[in-house]
mmCIF file with all atom_site columns, C-alpha atoms in Angstrom:
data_model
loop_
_atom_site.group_PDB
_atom_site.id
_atom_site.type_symbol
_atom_site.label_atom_id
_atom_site.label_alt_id
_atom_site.label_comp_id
_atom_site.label_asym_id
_atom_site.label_entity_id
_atom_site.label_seq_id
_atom_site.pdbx_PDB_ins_code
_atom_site.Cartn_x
_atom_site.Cartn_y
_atom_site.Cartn_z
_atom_site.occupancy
_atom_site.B_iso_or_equiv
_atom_site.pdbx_formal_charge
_atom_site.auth_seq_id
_atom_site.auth_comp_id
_atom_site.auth_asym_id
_atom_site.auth_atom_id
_atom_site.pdbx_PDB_model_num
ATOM 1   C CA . UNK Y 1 1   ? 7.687   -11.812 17.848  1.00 46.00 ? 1   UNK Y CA 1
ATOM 2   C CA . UNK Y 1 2   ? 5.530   -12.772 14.859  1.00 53.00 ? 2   UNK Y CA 1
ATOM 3   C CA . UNK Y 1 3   ? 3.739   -9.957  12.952  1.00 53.00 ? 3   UNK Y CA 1
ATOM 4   C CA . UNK Y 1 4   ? 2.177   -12.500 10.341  1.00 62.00 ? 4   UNK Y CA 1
ATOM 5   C CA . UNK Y 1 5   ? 5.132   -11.160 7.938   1.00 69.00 ? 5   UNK Y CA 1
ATOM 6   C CA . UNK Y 1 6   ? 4.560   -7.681  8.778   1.00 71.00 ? 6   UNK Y CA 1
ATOM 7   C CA . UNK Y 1 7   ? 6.717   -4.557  9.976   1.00 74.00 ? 7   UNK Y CA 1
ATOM 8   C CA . UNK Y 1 8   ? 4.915   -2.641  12.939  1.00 71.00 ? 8   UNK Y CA 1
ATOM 9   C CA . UNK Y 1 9   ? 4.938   1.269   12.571  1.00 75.00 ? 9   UNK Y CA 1
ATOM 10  C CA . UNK Y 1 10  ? 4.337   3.704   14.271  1.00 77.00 ? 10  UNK Y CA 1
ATOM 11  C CA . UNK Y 1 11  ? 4.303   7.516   14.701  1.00 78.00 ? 11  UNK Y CA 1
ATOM 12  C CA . UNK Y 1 12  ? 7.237   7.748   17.087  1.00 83.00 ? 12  UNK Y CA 1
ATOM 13  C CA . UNK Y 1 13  ? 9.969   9.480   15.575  1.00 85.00 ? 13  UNK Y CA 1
ATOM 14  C CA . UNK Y 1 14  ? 12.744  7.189   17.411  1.00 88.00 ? 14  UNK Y CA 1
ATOM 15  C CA . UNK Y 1 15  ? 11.100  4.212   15.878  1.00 84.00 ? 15  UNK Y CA 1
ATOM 16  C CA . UNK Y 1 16  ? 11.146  6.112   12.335  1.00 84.00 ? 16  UNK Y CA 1
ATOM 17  C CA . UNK Y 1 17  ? 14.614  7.052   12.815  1.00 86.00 ? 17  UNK Y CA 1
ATOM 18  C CA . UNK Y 1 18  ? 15.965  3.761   14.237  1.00 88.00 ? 18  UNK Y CA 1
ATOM 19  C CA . UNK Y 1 19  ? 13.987  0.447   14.614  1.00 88.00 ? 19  UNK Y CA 1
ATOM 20  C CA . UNK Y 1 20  ? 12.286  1.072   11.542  1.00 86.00 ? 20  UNK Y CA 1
ATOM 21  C CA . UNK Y 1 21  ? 15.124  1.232   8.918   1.00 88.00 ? 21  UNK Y CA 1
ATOM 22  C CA . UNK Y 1 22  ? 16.919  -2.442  10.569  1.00 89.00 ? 22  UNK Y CA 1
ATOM 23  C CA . UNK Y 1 23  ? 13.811  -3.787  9.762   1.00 86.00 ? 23  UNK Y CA 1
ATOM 24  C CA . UNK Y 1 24  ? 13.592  -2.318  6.702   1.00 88.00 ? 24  UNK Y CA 1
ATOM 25  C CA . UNK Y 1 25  ? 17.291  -3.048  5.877   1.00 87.00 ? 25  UNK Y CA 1
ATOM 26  C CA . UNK Y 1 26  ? 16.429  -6.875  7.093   1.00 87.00 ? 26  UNK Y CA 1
ATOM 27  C CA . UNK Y 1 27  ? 13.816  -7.932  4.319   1.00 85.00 ? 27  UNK Y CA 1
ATOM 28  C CA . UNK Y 1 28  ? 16.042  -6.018  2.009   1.00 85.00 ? 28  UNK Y CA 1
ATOM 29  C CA . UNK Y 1 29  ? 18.926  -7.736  2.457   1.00 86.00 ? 29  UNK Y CA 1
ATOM 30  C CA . UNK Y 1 30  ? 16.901  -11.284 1.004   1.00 84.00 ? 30  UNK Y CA 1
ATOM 31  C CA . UNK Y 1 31  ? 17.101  -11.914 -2.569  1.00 80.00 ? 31  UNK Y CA 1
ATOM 32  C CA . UNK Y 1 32  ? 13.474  -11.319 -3.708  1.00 80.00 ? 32  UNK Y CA 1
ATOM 33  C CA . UNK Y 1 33  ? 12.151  -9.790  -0.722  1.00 80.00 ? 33  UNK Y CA 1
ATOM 34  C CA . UNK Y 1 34  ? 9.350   -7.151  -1.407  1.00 79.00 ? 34  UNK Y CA 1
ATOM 35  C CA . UNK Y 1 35  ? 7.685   -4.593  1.293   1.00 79.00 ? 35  UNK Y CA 1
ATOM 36  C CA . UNK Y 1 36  ? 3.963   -3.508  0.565   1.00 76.00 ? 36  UNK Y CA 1
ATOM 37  C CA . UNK Y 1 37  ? 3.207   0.102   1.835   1.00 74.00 ? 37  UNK Y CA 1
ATOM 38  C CA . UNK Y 1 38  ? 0.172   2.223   1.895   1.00 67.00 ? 38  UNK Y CA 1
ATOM 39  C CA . UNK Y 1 39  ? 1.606   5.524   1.597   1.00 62.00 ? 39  UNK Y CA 1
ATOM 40  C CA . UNK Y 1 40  ? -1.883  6.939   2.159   1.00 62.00 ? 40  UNK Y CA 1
ATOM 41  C CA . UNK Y 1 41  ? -1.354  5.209   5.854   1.00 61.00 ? 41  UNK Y CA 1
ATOM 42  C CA . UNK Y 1 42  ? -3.585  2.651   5.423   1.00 60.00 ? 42  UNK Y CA 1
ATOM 43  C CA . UNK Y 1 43  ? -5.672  0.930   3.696   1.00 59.00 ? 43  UNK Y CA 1
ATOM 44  C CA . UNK Y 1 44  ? -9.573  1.982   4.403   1.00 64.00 ? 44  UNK Y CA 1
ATOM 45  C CA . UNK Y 1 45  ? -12.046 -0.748  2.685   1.00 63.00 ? 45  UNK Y CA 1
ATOM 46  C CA . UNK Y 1 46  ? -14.235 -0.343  -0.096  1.00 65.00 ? 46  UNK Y CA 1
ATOM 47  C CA . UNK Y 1 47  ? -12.840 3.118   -0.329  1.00 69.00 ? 47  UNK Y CA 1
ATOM 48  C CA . UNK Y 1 48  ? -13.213 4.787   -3.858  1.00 70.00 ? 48  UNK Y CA 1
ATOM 49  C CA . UNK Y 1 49  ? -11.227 7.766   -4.070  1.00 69.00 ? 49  UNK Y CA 1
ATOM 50  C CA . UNK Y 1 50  ? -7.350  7.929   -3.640  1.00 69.00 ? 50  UNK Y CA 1
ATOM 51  C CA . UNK Y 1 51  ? -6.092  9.953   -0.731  1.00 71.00 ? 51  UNK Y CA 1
ATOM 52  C CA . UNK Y 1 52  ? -2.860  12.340  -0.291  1.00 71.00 ? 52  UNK Y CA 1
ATOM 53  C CA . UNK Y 1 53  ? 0.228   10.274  -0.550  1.00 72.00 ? 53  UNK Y CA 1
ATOM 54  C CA . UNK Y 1 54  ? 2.638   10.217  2.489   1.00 75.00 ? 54  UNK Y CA 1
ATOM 55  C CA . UNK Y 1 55  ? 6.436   11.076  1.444   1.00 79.00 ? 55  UNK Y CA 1
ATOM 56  C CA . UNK Y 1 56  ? 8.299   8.403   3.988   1.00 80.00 ? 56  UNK Y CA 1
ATOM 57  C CA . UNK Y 1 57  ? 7.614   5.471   1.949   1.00 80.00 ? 57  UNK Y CA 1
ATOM 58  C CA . UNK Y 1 58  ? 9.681   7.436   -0.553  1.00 81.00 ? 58  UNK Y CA 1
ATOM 59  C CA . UNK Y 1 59  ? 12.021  8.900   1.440   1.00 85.00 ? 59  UNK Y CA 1
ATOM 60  C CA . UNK Y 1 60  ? 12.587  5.038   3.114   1.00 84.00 ? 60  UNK Y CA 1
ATOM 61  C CA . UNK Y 1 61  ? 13.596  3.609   -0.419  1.00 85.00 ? 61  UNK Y CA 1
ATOM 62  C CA . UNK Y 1 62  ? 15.886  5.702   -1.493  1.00 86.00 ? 62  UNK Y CA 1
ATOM 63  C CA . UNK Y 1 63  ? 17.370  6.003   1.782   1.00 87.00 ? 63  UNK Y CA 1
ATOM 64  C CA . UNK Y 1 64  ? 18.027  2.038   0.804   1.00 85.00 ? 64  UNK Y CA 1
ATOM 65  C CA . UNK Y 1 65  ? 18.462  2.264   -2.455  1.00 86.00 ? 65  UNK Y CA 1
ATOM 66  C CA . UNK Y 1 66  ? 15.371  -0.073  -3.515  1.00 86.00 ? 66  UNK Y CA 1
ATOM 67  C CA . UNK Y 1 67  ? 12.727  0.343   -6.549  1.00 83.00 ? 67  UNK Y CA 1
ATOM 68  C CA . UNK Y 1 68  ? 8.881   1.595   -5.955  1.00 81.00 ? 68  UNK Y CA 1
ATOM 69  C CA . UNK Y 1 69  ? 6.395   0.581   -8.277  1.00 80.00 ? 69  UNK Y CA 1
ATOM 70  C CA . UNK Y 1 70  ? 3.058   3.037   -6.995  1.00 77.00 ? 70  UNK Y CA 1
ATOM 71  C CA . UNK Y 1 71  ? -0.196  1.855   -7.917  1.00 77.00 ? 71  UNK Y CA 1
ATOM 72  C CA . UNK Y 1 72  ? -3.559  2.129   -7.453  1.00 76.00 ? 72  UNK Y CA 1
ATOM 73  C CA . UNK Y 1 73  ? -6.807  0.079   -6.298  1.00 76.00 ? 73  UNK Y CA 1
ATOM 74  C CA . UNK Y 1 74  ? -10.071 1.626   -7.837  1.00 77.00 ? 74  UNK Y CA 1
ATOM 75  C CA . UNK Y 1 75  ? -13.054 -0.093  -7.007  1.00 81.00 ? 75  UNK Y CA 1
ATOM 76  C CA . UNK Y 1 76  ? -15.927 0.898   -9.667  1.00 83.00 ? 76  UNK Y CA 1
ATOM 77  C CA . UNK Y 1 77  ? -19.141 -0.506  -9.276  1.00 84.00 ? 77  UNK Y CA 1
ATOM 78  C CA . UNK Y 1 78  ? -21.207 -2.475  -11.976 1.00 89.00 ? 78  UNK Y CA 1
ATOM 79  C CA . UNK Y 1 79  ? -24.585 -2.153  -12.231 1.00 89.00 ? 79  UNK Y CA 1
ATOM 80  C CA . UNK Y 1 80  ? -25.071 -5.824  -11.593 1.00 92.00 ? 80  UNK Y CA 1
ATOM 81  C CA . UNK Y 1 81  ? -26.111 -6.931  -7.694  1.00 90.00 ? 81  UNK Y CA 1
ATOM 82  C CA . UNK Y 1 82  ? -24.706 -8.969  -5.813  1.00 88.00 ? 82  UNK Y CA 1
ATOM 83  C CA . UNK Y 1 83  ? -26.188 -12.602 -5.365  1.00 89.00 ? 83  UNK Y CA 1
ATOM 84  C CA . UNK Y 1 84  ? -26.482 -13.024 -1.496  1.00 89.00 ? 84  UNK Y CA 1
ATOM 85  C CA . UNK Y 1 85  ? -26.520 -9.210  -1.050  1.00 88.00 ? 85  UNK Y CA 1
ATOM 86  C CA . UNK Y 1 86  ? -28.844 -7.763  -3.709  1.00 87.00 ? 86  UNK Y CA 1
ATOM 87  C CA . UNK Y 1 87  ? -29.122 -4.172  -1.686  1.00 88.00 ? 87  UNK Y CA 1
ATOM 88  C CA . UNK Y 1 88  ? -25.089 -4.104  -3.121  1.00 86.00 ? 88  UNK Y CA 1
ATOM 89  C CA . UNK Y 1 89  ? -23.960 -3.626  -6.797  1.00 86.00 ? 89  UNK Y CA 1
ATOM 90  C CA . UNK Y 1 90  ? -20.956 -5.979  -7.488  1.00 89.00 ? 90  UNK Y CA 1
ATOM 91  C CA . UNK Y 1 91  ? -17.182 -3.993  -8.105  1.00 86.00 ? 91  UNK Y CA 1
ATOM 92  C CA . UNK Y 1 92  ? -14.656 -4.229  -10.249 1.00 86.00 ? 92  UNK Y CA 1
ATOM 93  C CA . UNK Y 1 93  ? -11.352 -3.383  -8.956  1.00 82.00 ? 93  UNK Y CA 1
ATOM 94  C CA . UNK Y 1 94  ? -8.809  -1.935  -11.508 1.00 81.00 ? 94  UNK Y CA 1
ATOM 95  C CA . UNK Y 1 95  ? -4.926  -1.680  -10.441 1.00 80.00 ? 95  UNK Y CA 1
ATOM 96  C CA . UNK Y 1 96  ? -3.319  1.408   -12.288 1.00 78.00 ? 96  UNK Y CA 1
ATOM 97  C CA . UNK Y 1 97  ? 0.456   1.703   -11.727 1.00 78.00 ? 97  UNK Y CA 1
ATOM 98  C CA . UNK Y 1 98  ? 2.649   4.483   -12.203 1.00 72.00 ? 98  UNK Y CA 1
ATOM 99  C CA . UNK Y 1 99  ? 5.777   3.327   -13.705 1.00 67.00 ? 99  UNK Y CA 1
ATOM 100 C CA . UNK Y 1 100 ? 8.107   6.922   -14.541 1.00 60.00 ? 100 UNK Y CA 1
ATOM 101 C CA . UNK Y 1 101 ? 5.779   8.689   -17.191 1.00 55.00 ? 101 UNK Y CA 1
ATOM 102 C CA . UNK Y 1 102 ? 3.809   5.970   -17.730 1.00 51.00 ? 102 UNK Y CA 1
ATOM 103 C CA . UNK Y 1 103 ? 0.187   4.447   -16.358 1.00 50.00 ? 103 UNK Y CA 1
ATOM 104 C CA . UNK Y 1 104 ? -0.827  0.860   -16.802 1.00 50.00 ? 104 UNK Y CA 1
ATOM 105 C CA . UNK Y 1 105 ? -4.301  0.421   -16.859 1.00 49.00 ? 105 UNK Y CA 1
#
Protein backbone atom coordinates (compact mmCIF):
# COMPACT_ATOMS: atom_id res chain seq x y z
CA UNK A 1 0.00 0.00 0.00
CA UNK A 2 1.07 3.54 -0.91
CA UNK A 3 0.90 6.23 1.82
CA UNK A 4 2.32 9.02 -0.61
CA UNK A 5 5.77 8.36 1.38
CA UNK A 6 4.18 8.37 4.64
CA UNK A 7 4.10 6.06 7.87
CA UNK A 8 0.39 5.59 9.19
CA UNK A 9 0.01 5.95 13.08
CA UNK A 10 -2.08 5.39 15.21
CA UNK A 11 -3.08 5.27 18.91
CA UNK A 12 -3.07 1.50 19.28
CA UNK A 13 -0.50 0.45 21.52
CA UNK A 14 0.25 -2.93 19.45
CA UNK A 15 0.89 -0.79 16.46
CA UNK A 16 3.27 1.52 18.72
CA UNK A 17 4.93 -1.40 20.07
CA UNK A 18 5.28 -3.46 16.86
CA UNK A 19 4.31 -2.31 13.29
CA UNK A 20 5.46 0.99 14.01
CA UNK A 21 9.20 0.52 14.84
CA UNK A 22 9.72 -2.04 11.29
CA UNK A 23 8.60 0.81 9.63
CA UNK A 24 10.53 3.00 11.38
CA UNK A 25 13.61 0.68 11.26
CA UNK A 26 12.80 0.42 7.24
CA UNK A 27 13.44 4.17 6.14
CA UNK A 28 16.26 4.02 8.59
CA UNK A 29 18.03 1.47 7.24
CA UNK A 30 18.47 3.84 3.63
CA UNK A 31 21.40 5.96 3.43
CA UNK A 32 19.88 9.49 3.64
CA UNK A 33 16.52 8.63 4.64
CA UNK A 34 14.82 11.30 6.93
CA UNK A 35 11.28 10.92 8.93
CA UNK A 36 9.30 14.27 9.57
CA UNK A 37 7.24 14.15 12.88
CA UNK A 38 4.92 16.50 14.54
CA UNK A 39 5.48 15.71 18.02
CA UNK A 40 2.61 18.06 18.88
CA UNK A 41 0.44 15.22 16.84
CA UNK A 42 -0.20 17.11 14.06
CA UNK A 43 0.09 19.76 12.27
CA UNK A 44 -3.09 22.32 12.70
CA UNK A 45 -2.88 25.22 9.86
CA UNK A 46 -2.22 28.70 10.27
CA UNK A 47 -1.76 27.90 13.89
CA UNK A 48 0.38 30.52 15.87
CA UNK A 49 1.29 29.24 19.10
CA UNK A 50 3.38 26.01 19.74
CA UNK A 51 1.62 23.24 21.58
CA UNK A 52 2.92 20.57 24.33
CA UNK A 53 5.42 18.31 22.74
CA UNK A 54 4.65 14.51 22.68
CA UNK A 55 7.69 12.31 24.16
CA UNK A 56 7.40 9.15 21.51
CA UNK A 57 9.01 10.89 18.75
CA UNK A 58 11.87 10.99 21.24
CA UNK A 59 11.58 7.97 22.79
CA UNK A 60 11.34 6.33 18.88
CA UNK A 61 14.90 7.79 18.00
CA UNK A 62 16.79 6.80 20.49
CA UNK A 63 15.20 3.57 20.63
CA UNK A 64 17.04 3.56 16.92
CA UNK A 65 19.74 5.34 17.56
CA UNK A 66 18.99 8.30 14.95
CA UNK A 67 19.55 12.29 15.34
CA UNK A 68 16.46 14.89 15.98
CA UNK A 69 16.82 18.25 14.90
CA UNK A 70 13.32 20.05 16.72
CA UNK A 71 12.17 23.09 15.21
CA UNK A 72 9.65 25.37 14.97
CA UNK A 73 7.08 27.04 12.38
CA UNK A 74 5.92 30.58 13.62
CA UNK A 75 3.71 32.26 11.43
CA UNK A 76 3.74 36.20 12.31
CA UNK A 77 1.66 38.36 10.44
CA UNK A 78 2.73 41.61 8.52
CA UNK A 79 0.74 44.37 8.40
CA UNK A 80 0.58 44.20 4.65
CA UNK A 81 -2.83 42.44 2.99
CA UNK A 82 -3.02 40.09 0.97
CA UNK A 83 -3.67 40.81 -2.86
CA UNK A 84 -6.71 38.52 -3.74
CA UNK A 85 -7.73 38.40 -0.04
CA UNK A 86 -7.43 41.93 1.36
CA UNK A 87 -9.75 40.97 4.63
CA UNK A 88 -6.13 38.81 5.41
CA UNK A 89 -2.72 40.34 6.44
CA UNK A 90 0.10 38.41 4.61
CA UNK A 91 2.60 35.99 7.15
CA UNK A 92 5.86 35.43 7.50
CA UNK A 93 6.82 32.11 8.64
CA UNK A 94 10.11 31.86 10.69
CA UNK A 95 11.71 28.21 11.36
CA UNK A 96 13.59 28.28 14.82
CA UNK A 97 15.49 25.05 15.57
CA UNK A 98 16.76 23.77 18.66
CA UNK A 99 20.06 22.31 18.11
CA UNK A 100 21.55 21.19 22.06
CA UNK A 101 21.78 24.74 23.77
CA UNK A 102 21.41 26.50 20.89
CA UNK A 103 18.35 28.33 18.74
CA UNK A 104 18.67 29.27 15.12
CA UNK A 105 16.59 31.94 14.22
Amino acid sequence: MRNIDSIPVTASFRYLRSELPKHLNKIFSKKNHWVVVYPEQELWLNYRKPRPLQKDPYYYAAKMNVPIISCFVEIKDTNKQEKLHPEFNKTRWNLSIFLGQFFLL
